[in-house]
Amino acid sequence: MRQFDGDTLVLATHNKGKVEEISDLLSGYVQSFPTAATLGLSEPEETGVTFVENAIIKAVSAMKESGLPALSDDSGLAVTALDGAPGIYSARWGGESKDFKMAMTRVHDELGDNPDRSAAFVCVLALAWPDGHIETFEARCEGEIVWPMRGEQGHGYDPVFQPKGFTTTFAEMGMAEKQKLSHRGKALRAMFDGCFATRKRA
């Protein structure tokens, strides 16, 4: 697995919640990690049919526009009783304005009285170098859908997702606790073990 040896890594996202979570763990491994938003990079159309495909699309787009290595995240909520939906369309369930209250309400409504509330958060990270090399990392966090929404922390579907073995939603947890459990935290640690193994966290 290729080792990352640069000082700058572009975060290929315009999502403030993702930036906060990724930056929290990335700090110490990389000196500078500007975002696609701060660099004025475009948001590519996510035409893939899997998390991996969409993560690669975003990482490669940011890498080509910036000329720098780029890290992207494609993640979403997969609800068992909804055949894995909303999945890669998790953000799009919130409409053009990405209204996640609307998206969470849709999940609740479509589940109805189905007793199977199991779900998982899925995250795929893609790390793309300017020479075209790409590494990907995938992780999951199992849990269940709860209603009504609970908590003010986090972002996205966090207020309705309760990780397995816990009585609180992601939105009721502090950053440190969530990072230990979350799909994104797991994927980032896998990336650090694989591509940052020769670097020590400051």
PDB file of C-alpha atoms in Angstrom:
ATOM      1  CA  MET A   1       0.000   0.000   0.000  1.00  0.00           C
ATOM      2  CA  ARG A   2       1.406   3.389  -0.997  1.00  0.00           C
ATOM      3  CA  GLN A   3       2.599   5.639   1.816  1.00  0.00           C
ATOM      4  CA  PHE A   4       1.479   9.262   1.866  1.00  0.00           C
ATOM      5  CA  ASP A   5       4.544  11.482   2.214  1.00  0.00           C
ATOM      6  CA  GLY A   6       3.229  14.935   1.357  1.00  0.00           C
ATOM      7  CA  ASP A   7       2.478  17.952   3.508  1.00  0.00           C
ATOM      8  CA  THR A   8      -0.843  18.929   1.896  1.00  0.00           C
ATOM      9  CA  LEU A   9      -3.959  16.828   1.351  1.00  0.00           C
ATOM     10  CA  VAL A  10      -7.108  18.302  -0.198  1.00  0.00           C
ATOM     11  CA  LEU A  11     -10.352  17.279   1.489  1.00  0.00           C
ATOM     12  CA  ALA A  12     -12.642  16.699  -1.477  1.00  0.00           C
ATOM     13  CA  THR A  13     -15.883  17.736   0.167  1.00  0.00           C
ATOM     14  CA  HIS A  14     -18.119  20.760   0.659  1.00  0.00           C
ATOM     15  CA  ASN A  15     -19.844  19.111   3.652  1.00  0.00           C
ATOM     16  CA  LYS A  16     -18.918  21.005   6.840  1.00  0.00           C
ATOM     17  CA  GLY A  17     -19.838  18.074   9.065  1.00  0.00           C
ATOM     18  CA  LYS A  18     -17.529  15.714   7.198  1.00  0.00           C
ATOM     19  CA  VAL A  19     -14.738  18.297   7.221  1.00  0.00           C
ATOM     20  CA  GLU A  20     -14.992  18.621  11.005  1.00  0.00           C
ATOM     21  CA  GLU A  21     -14.844  14.873  11.593  1.00  0.00           C
ATOM     22  CA  ILE A  22     -12.043  14.197   9.109  1.00  0.00           C
ATOM     23  CA  SER A  23      -9.970  17.173  10.268  1.00  0.00           C
ATOM     24  CA  ASP A  24     -10.259  16.074  13.885  1.00  0.00           C
ATOM     25  CA  LEU A  25      -8.438  12.808  13.144  1.00  0.00           C
ATOM     26  CA  LEU A  26      -6.240  13.987  10.264  1.00  0.00           C
ATOM     27  CA  SER A  27      -4.670  16.778  12.278  1.00  0.00           C
ATOM     28  CA  GLY A  28      -1.186  15.712  13.264  1.00  0.00           C
ATOM     29  CA  TYR A  29      -0.638  13.486  10.244  1.00  0.00           C
ATOM     30  CA  VAL A  30      -0.778  16.231   7.617  1.00  0.00           C
ATOM     31  CA  GLN A  31       0.291  19.862   7.979  1.00  0.00           C
ATOM     32  CA  SER A  32      -2.311  21.356   5.643  1.00  0.00           C
ATOM     33  CA  PHE A  33      -5.679  20.023   4.496  1.00  0.00           C
ATOM     34  CA  PRO A  34      -7.628  22.660   2.545  1.00  0.00           C
ATOM     35  CA  THR A  35     -11.134  21.736   1.501  1.00  0.00           C
ATOM     36  CA  ALA A  36     -12.754  21.676  -1.932  1.00  0.00           C
ATOM     37  CA  ALA A  37     -14.941  24.552  -0.735  1.00  0.00           C
ATOM     38  CA  THR A  38     -12.086  26.797   0.368  1.00  0.00           C
ATOM     39  CA  LEU A  39     -10.214  26.122  -2.871  1.00  0.00           C
ATOM     40  CA  GLY A  40     -13.309  26.844  -4.960  1.00  0.00           C
ATOM     41  CA  LEU A  41     -13.300  23.387  -6.538  1.00  0.00           C
ATOM     42  CA  SER A  42     -16.366  22.080  -8.343  1.00  0.00           C
ATOM     43  CA  GLU A  43     -18.682  19.402  -7.020  1.00  0.00           C
ATOM     44  CA  PRO A  44     -18.597  16.586  -9.587  1.00  0.00           C
ATOM     45  CA  GLU A  45     -21.746  14.701 -10.503  1.00  0.00           C
ATOM     46  CA  GLU A  46     -21.855  11.464  -8.539  1.00  0.00           C
ATOM     47  CA  THR A  47     -22.698   9.036 -11.325  1.00  0.00           C
ATOM     48  CA  GLY A  48     -21.411   5.893  -9.618  1.00  0.00           C
ATOM     49  CA  VAL A  49     -23.656   3.095  -8.415  1.00  0.00           C
ATOM     50  CA  THR A  50     -21.562   2.245  -5.345  1.00  0.00           C
ATOM     51  CA  PHE A  51     -19.927   4.163  -2.510  1.00  0.00           C
ATOM     52  CA  VAL A  52     -16.522   3.184  -3.896  1.00  0.00           C
ATOM     53  CA  GLU A  53     -17.259   4.533  -7.367  1.00  0.00           C
ATOM     54  CA  ASN A  54     -18.567   7.860  -6.064  1.00  0.00           C
ATOM     55  CA  ALA A  55     -15.668   8.272  -3.633  1.00  0.00           C
ATOM     56  CA  ILE A  56     -13.208   7.789  -6.481  1.00  0.00           C
ATOM     57  CA  ILE A  57     -15.085  10.255  -8.716  1.00  0.00           C
ATOM     58  CA  LYS A  58     -14.832  12.959  -6.052  1.00  0.00           C
ATOM     59  CA  ALA A  59     -11.211  12.298  -5.134  1.00  0.00           C
ATOM     60  CA  VAL A  60     -10.035  12.252  -8.751  1.00  0.00           C
ATOM     61  CA  SER A  61     -11.968  15.424  -9.588  1.00  0.00           C
ATOM     62  CA  ALA A  62     -10.421  17.351  -6.684  1.00  0.00           C
ATOM     63  CA  MET A  63      -6.969  15.956  -7.440  1.00  0.00           C
ATOM     64  CA  LYS A  64      -7.138  16.999 -11.098  1.00  0.00           C
ATOM     65  CA  GLU A  65      -8.460  20.494 -10.352  1.00  0.00           C
ATOM     66  CA  SER A  66      -5.987  21.210  -7.556  1.00  0.00           C
ATOM     67  CA  GLY A  67      -2.972  19.268  -8.794  1.00  0.00           C
ATOM     68  CA  LEU A  68      -2.607  17.940  -5.236  1.00  0.00           C
ATOM     69  CA  PRO A  69      -3.343  14.624  -3.526  1.00  0.00           C
ATOM     70  CA  ALA A  70      -7.010  14.509  -2.517  1.00  0.00           C
ATOM     71  CA  LEU A  71      -9.077  12.580  -0.017  1.00  0.00           C
ATOM     72  CA  SER A  72     -12.792  12.050  -0.548  1.00  0.00           C
ATOM     73  CA  ASP A  73     -15.529  10.458   1.503  1.00  0.00           C
ATOM     74  CA  ASP A  74     -18.674   8.859   0.158  1.00  0.00           C
ATOM     75  CA  SER A  75     -20.942   7.650   2.878  1.00  0.00           C
ATOM     76  CA  GLY A  76     -24.560   6.996   3.658  1.00  0.00           C
ATOM     77  CA  LEU A  77     -27.207   5.203   5.638  1.00  0.00           C
ATOM     78  CA  ALA A  78     -28.267   1.702   4.601  1.00  0.00           C
ATOM     79  CA  VAL A  79     -31.571   0.577   6.140  1.00  0.00           C
ATOM     80  CA  THR A  80     -32.136  -3.175   6.016  1.00  0.00           C
ATOM     81  CA  ALA A  81     -35.923  -3.097   5.640  1.00  0.00           C
ATOM     82  CA  LEU A  82     -35.606  -0.562   2.804  1.00  0.00           C
ATOM     83  CA  ASP A  83     -33.297  -2.877   0.826  1.00  0.00           C
ATOM     84  CA  GLY A  84     -30.279  -0.762   1.724  1.00  0.00           C
ATOM     85  CA  ALA A  85     -31.858   2.589   0.878  1.00  0.00           C
ATOM     86  CA  PRO A  86     -31.172   5.464   0.976  1.00  0.00           C
ATOM     87  CA  GLY A  87     -27.585   4.207   0.528  1.00  0.00           C
ATOM     88  CA  ILE A  88     -25.615   6.199  -2.041  1.00  0.00           C
ATOM     89  CA  TYR A  89     -28.617   8.508  -2.355  1.00  0.00           C
ATOM     90  CA  SER A  90     -28.596   9.474   1.343  1.00  0.00           C
ATOM     91  CA  ALA A  91     -27.937  13.183   0.723  1.00  0.00           C
ATOM     92  CA  ARG A  92     -30.321  13.278  -2.222  1.00  0.00           C
ATOM     93  CA  TRP A  93     -33.197  12.070  -0.034  1.00  0.00           C
ATOM     94  CA  GLY A  94     -33.008  15.555   1.483  1.00  0.00           C
ATOM     95  CA  GLY A  95     -33.776  17.212  -1.852  1.00  0.00           C
ATOM     96  CA  GLU A  96     -31.804  19.977  -3.537  1.00  0.00           C
ATOM     97  CA  SER A  97     -31.361  21.794  -0.221  1.00  0.00           C
ATOM     98  CA  LYS A  98     -30.094  18.592   1.464  1.00  0.00           C
ATOM     99  CA  ASP A  99     -32.678  18.932   4.215  1.00  0.00           C
ATOM    100  CA  PHE A 100     -31.834  16.000   6.465  1.00  0.00           C
ATOM    101  CA  LYS A 101     -34.893  16.479   8.660  1.00  0.00           C
ATOM    102  CA  MET A 102     -36.912  15.768   5.547  1.00  0.00           C
ATOM    103  CA  ALA A 103     -34.660  12.813   4.723  1.00  0.00           C
ATOM    104  CA  MET A 104     -34.983  11.331   8.226  1.00  0.00           C
ATOM    105  CA  THR A 105     -38.751  11.782   8.131  1.00  0.00           C
ATOM    106  CA  ARG A 106     -38.835   9.931   4.810  1.00  0.00           C
ATOM    107  CA  VAL A 107     -36.891   7.018   6.332  1.00  0.00           C
ATOM    108  CA  HIS A 108     -39.328   6.922   9.244  1.00  0.00           C
ATOM    109  CA  ASP A 109     -42.371   7.084   6.963  1.00  0.00           C
ATOM    110  CA  GLU A 110     -41.125   4.398   4.600  1.00  0.00           C
ATOM    111  CA  LEU A 111     -40.291   2.068   7.490  1.00  0.00           C
ATOM    112  CA  GLY A 112     -43.818   2.454   8.846  1.00  0.00           C
ATOM    113  CA  ASP A 113     -44.526  -0.227  11.452  1.00  0.00           C
ATOM    114  CA  ASN A 114     -41.895  -2.644  10.160  1.00  0.00           C
ATOM    115  CA  PRO A 115     -40.329  -4.225  13.256  1.00  0.00           C
ATOM    116  CA  ASP A 116     -36.912  -4.516  11.593  1.00  0.00           C
ATOM    117  CA  ARG A 117     -35.169  -1.261  12.460  1.00  0.00           C
ATOM    118  CA  SER A 118     -31.641  -2.444  11.732  1.00  0.00           C
ATOM    119  CA  ALA A 119     -29.392  -0.178   9.694  1.00  0.00           C
ATOM    120  CA  ALA A 120     -25.751   0.633   9.098  1.00  0.00           C
ATOM    121  CA  PHE A 121     -23.701   3.668   8.257  1.00  0.00           C
ATOM    122  CA  VAL A 122     -21.223   2.964   5.443  1.00  0.00           C
ATOM    123  CA  CYS A 123     -18.155   5.025   4.559  1.00  0.00           C
ATOM    124  CA  VAL A 124     -15.665   4.703   1.726  1.00  0.00           C
ATOM    125  CA  LEU A 125     -12.585   6.912   1.611  1.00  0.00           C
ATOM    126  CA  ALA A 126     -10.627   7.375  -1.610  1.00  0.00           C
ATOM    127  CA  LEU A 127      -7.112   8.816  -1.548  1.00  0.00           C
ATOM    128  CA  ALA A 128      -5.929   9.916  -5.007  1.00  0.00           C
ATOM    129  CA  TRP A 129      -2.407  10.984  -5.983  1.00  0.00           C
ATOM    130  CA  PRO A 130      -1.612  13.292  -8.954  1.00  0.00           C
ATOM    131  CA  ASP A 131      -0.036  10.378 -10.845  1.00  0.00           C
ATOM    132  CA  GLY A 132      -3.379   8.566 -10.823  1.00  0.00           C
ATOM    133  CA  HIS A 133      -2.716   6.095  -8.000  1.00  0.00           C
ATOM    134  CA  ILE A 134      -5.757   5.510  -5.752  1.00  0.00           C
ATOM    135  CA  GLU A 135      -6.244   3.691  -2.462  1.00  0.00           C
ATOM    136  CA  THR A 136      -9.715   3.068  -0.982  1.00  0.00           C
ATOM    137  CA  PHE A 137     -10.883   2.145   2.515  1.00  0.00           C
ATOM    138  CA  GLU A 138     -14.365   0.985   3.529  1.00  0.00           C
ATOM    139  CA  ALA A 139     -15.936   0.670   6.974  1.00  0.00           C
ATOM    140  CA  ARG A 140     -19.374   0.168   8.537  1.00  0.00           C
ATOM    141  CA  CYS A 141     -21.094   0.928  11.809  1.00  0.00           C
ATOM    142  CA  GLU A 142     -24.079  -1.282  12.625  1.00  0.00           C
ATOM    143  CA  GLY A 143     -27.058   0.021  14.552  1.00  0.00           C
ATOM    144  CA  GLU A 144     -30.750   0.772  14.338  1.00  0.00           C
ATOM    145  CA  ILE A 145     -33.184   3.508  13.406  1.00  0.00           C
ATOM    146  CA  VAL A 146     -34.902   5.262  16.305  1.00  0.00           C
ATOM    147  CA  TRP A 147     -37.757   7.761  16.368  1.00  0.00           C
ATOM    148  CA  PRO A 148     -38.282  10.557  17.178  1.00  0.00           C
ATOM    149  CA  MET A 149     -35.012  12.300  16.335  1.00  0.00           C
ATOM    150  CA  ARG A 150     -32.708  12.725  19.324  1.00  0.00           C
ATOM    151  CA  GLY A 151     -29.698  14.945  19.912  1.00  0.00           C
ATOM    152  CA  GLU A 152     -28.171  18.136  18.556  1.00  0.00           C
ATOM    153  CA  GLN A 153     -24.630  16.982  17.750  1.00  0.00           C
ATOM    154  CA  GLY A 154     -23.261  15.562  14.519  1.00  0.00           C
ATOM    155  CA  HIS A 155     -24.884  15.944  11.132  1.00  0.00           C
ATOM    156  CA  GLY A 156     -26.898  14.090   8.505  1.00  0.00           C
ATOM    157  CA  TYR A 157     -28.883  11.123   9.830  1.00  0.00           C
ATOM    158  CA  ASP A 158     -27.131  11.119  13.229  1.00  0.00           C
ATOM    159  CA  PRO A 159     -30.304  11.995  15.219  1.00  0.00           C
ATOM    160  CA  VAL A 160     -32.066   8.764  14.152  1.00  0.00           C
ATOM    161  CA  PHE A 161     -29.105   6.353  14.226  1.00  0.00           C
ATOM    162  CA  GLN A 162     -28.332   4.473  17.416  1.00  0.00           C
ATOM    163  CA  PRO A 163     -25.171   2.334  17.173  1.00  0.00           C
ATOM    164  CA  LYS A 164     -25.373  -1.288  18.271  1.00  0.00           C
ATOM    165  CA  GLY A 165     -24.820  -1.726  21.992  1.00  0.00           C
ATOM    166  CA  PHE A 166     -25.612   1.891  22.878  1.00  0.00           C
ATOM    167  CA  THR A 167     -28.686   3.727  24.124  1.00  0.00           C
ATOM    168  CA  THR A 168     -27.735   7.090  22.618  1.00  0.00           C
ATOM    169  CA  THR A 169     -27.799   8.285  19.021  1.00  0.00           C
ATOM    170  CA  PHE A 170     -24.764   9.657  17.239  1.00  0.00           C
ATOM    171  CA  ALA A 171     -26.316  13.101  17.650  1.00  0.00           C
ATOM    172  CA  GLU A 172     -26.314  12.666  21.437  1.00  0.00           C
ATOM    173  CA  MET A 173     -22.608  11.792  21.541  1.00  0.00           C
ATOM    174  CA  GLY A 174     -19.585  14.025  21.747  1.00  0.00           C
ATOM    175  CA  MET A 175     -17.085  14.005  18.890  1.00  0.00           C
ATOM    176  CA  ALA A 176     -14.531  11.784  20.662  1.00  0.00           C
ATOM    177  CA  GLU A 177     -17.061   9.075  21.516  1.00  0.00           C
ATOM    178  CA  LYS A 178     -18.584   9.091  18.047  1.00  0.00           C
ATOM    179  CA  GLN A 179     -15.171   8.905  16.348  1.00  0.00           C
ATOM    180  CA  LYS A 180     -14.388   5.668  18.189  1.00  0.00           C
ATOM    181  CA  LEU A 181     -17.510   3.993  16.793  1.00  0.00           C
ATOM    182  CA  SER A 182     -18.380   5.643  13.534  1.00  0.00           C
ATOM    183  CA  HIS A 183     -17.977   4.328  10.017  1.00  0.00           C
ATOM    184  CA  ARG A 184     -15.895   7.388   9.120  1.00  0.00           C
ATOM    185  CA  GLY A 185     -13.643   7.062  12.160  1.00  0.00           C
ATOM    186  CA  LYS A 186     -13.022   3.381  11.371  1.00  0.00           C
ATOM    187  CA  ALA A 187     -12.250   4.119   7.710  1.00  0.00           C
ATOM    188  CA  LEU A 188      -9.858   6.917   8.658  1.00  0.00           C
ATOM    189  CA  ARG A 189      -7.986   4.709  11.111  1.00  0.00           C
ATOM    190  CA  ALA A 190      -7.693   2.022   8.424  1.00  0.00           C
ATOM    191  CA  MET A 191      -6.255   4.647   6.068  1.00  0.00           C
ATOM    192  CA  PHE A 192      -3.773   5.831   8.695  1.00  0.00           C
ATOM    193  CA  ASP A 193      -2.658   2.236   9.331  1.00  0.00           C
ATOM    194  CA  GLY A 194      -2.274   1.615   5.611  1.00  0.00           C
ATOM    195  CA  CYS A 195      -1.028   4.845   4.039  1.00  0.00           C
ATOM    196  CA  PHE A 196       0.360   6.771   7.022  1.00  0.00           C
ATOM    197  CA  ALA A 197       2.094   3.883   8.795  1.00  0.00           C
ATOM    198  CA  THR A 198       5.506   5.516   8.473  1.00  0.00           C
ATOM    199  CA  ARG A 199       4.311   8.787   9.977  1.00  0.00           C
ATOM    200  CA  LYS A 200       3.786   9.413  13.655  1.00  0.00           C
ATOM    201  CA  ARG A 201       0.824  11.432  14.830  1.00  0.00           C
ATOM    202  CA  ALA A 202       2.019  14.719  16.340  1.00  0.00           C
TER     203      ALA A 202
END
